[in-house]
């Protein structure tokens, strides 16, 4: 098996980028470190995990979030399961860990894609020592591939926005984004926020407007923190202010991520994305979805088939124990909504760009 030193992996952007190197997770060979995103921006605390069950609980509790980062973390969880398995019953123990990880979040397809990929490697192993080596290598590969995909998507997106590869400082655009889709949600660069990073690197970005993203406030706690840390100009706004911002005419693109994309181009993303798409269409602002191809689920025909996670109403009634609503009031708390393909101008993946997505355009790119 590879030594721990050889198998450590903490992603850093390629030499062609100017990112600060913000990361959500670090693989140390014998353990996985997760930045506890529940505590940001007040406190930066890393949790060290040595078991698959610990990883699964952290996914449930939103220590780590964002579809790509969830998938990567689950892959490392399987590798940790192999490290903890006993020689007499290692197959059953690893299989049980895969099932537990799969149950941690229902909507993000990256989770299931990563676990299926790890399972394919696992079933091909004949000994525990082989499983230890191969599962760890596969998890690191998934992590590295996600980072590479982020960088490719950023280039594709700028081209789709009308900027040539050599464009630098030719014209500056303002954009609006929702939730957090940066290094904190991915393998180390970002999907939608990766596009924004690339615009900034090329001096093509004027301003980012970041929705606060209730109820978990990923926009205010995470996106604003991440962008300010990297010196990218950001203005935080309440979710309800997005309409007024788009009406002002400065913003040219709404750029968001995705947790699942179906065969007809419908997109499940953080709650509030659908309303942004409606607003963007009304104000004639471009609406772009940026996500790795692992987010595409061609087995689901439309957004109506996507399981939408609902969480406890306490998340809406209070923030960090501070009451915001009458105790016991009924709460509707879906984590995601579905944006129909008819409201989307571009879906950008590392495999290419789908313009005005429908089932034909999606099949042409994804089969």
Short mmCIF file of N, CA and C in Angstrom, two decimals, residues 30 55 121 146 234 286 311 318 329 337:
data_model
loop_
_atom_site.label_atom_id
_atom_site.label_comp_id
_atom_site.label_asym_id
_atom_site.label_seq_id
_atom_site.Cartn_x
_atom_site.Cartn_y
_atom_site.Cartn_z
N UNK A 30 -4.21 8.55 6.78
CA UNK A 30 -4.87 7.73 7.80
C UNK A 30 -6.13 8.41 8.33
N UNK A 55 -17.62 10.35 9.00
CA UNK A 55 -17.81 11.11 7.75
C UNK A 55 -19.29 11.22 7.43
N UNK A 121 -14.66 -0.53 -7.46
CA UNK A 121 -13.29 -0.89 -7.10
C UNK A 121 -13.30 -1.94 -6.00
N UNK A 146 -12.04 16.18 -9.64
CA UNK A 146 -13.00 17.25 -9.41
C UNK A 146 -12.32 18.61 -9.53
N UNK A 234 -17.14 41.71 -3.50
CA UNK A 234 -18.43 41.07 -3.23
C UNK A 234 -19.32 42.00 -2.42
N UNK A 286 -28.84 36.72 -18.22
CA UNK A 286 -28.45 35.34 -18.50
C UNK A 286 -28.45 34.50 -17.23
N UNK A 311 -35.66 19.41 5.74
CA UNK A 311 -34.97 19.35 7.02
C UNK A 311 -35.85 19.92 8.13
N UNK A 318 -34.87 29.41 14.13
CA UNK A 318 -33.82 30.01 14.93
C UNK A 318 -32.49 29.96 14.20
N UNK A 329 -44.23 27.03 15.61
CA UNK A 329 -44.89 27.38 14.36
C UNK A 329 -44.53 26.37 13.28
N UNK A 337 -34.85 23.44 -4.59
CA UNK A 337 -35.99 23.54 -5.49
C UNK A 337 -35.53 23.16 -6.89
#
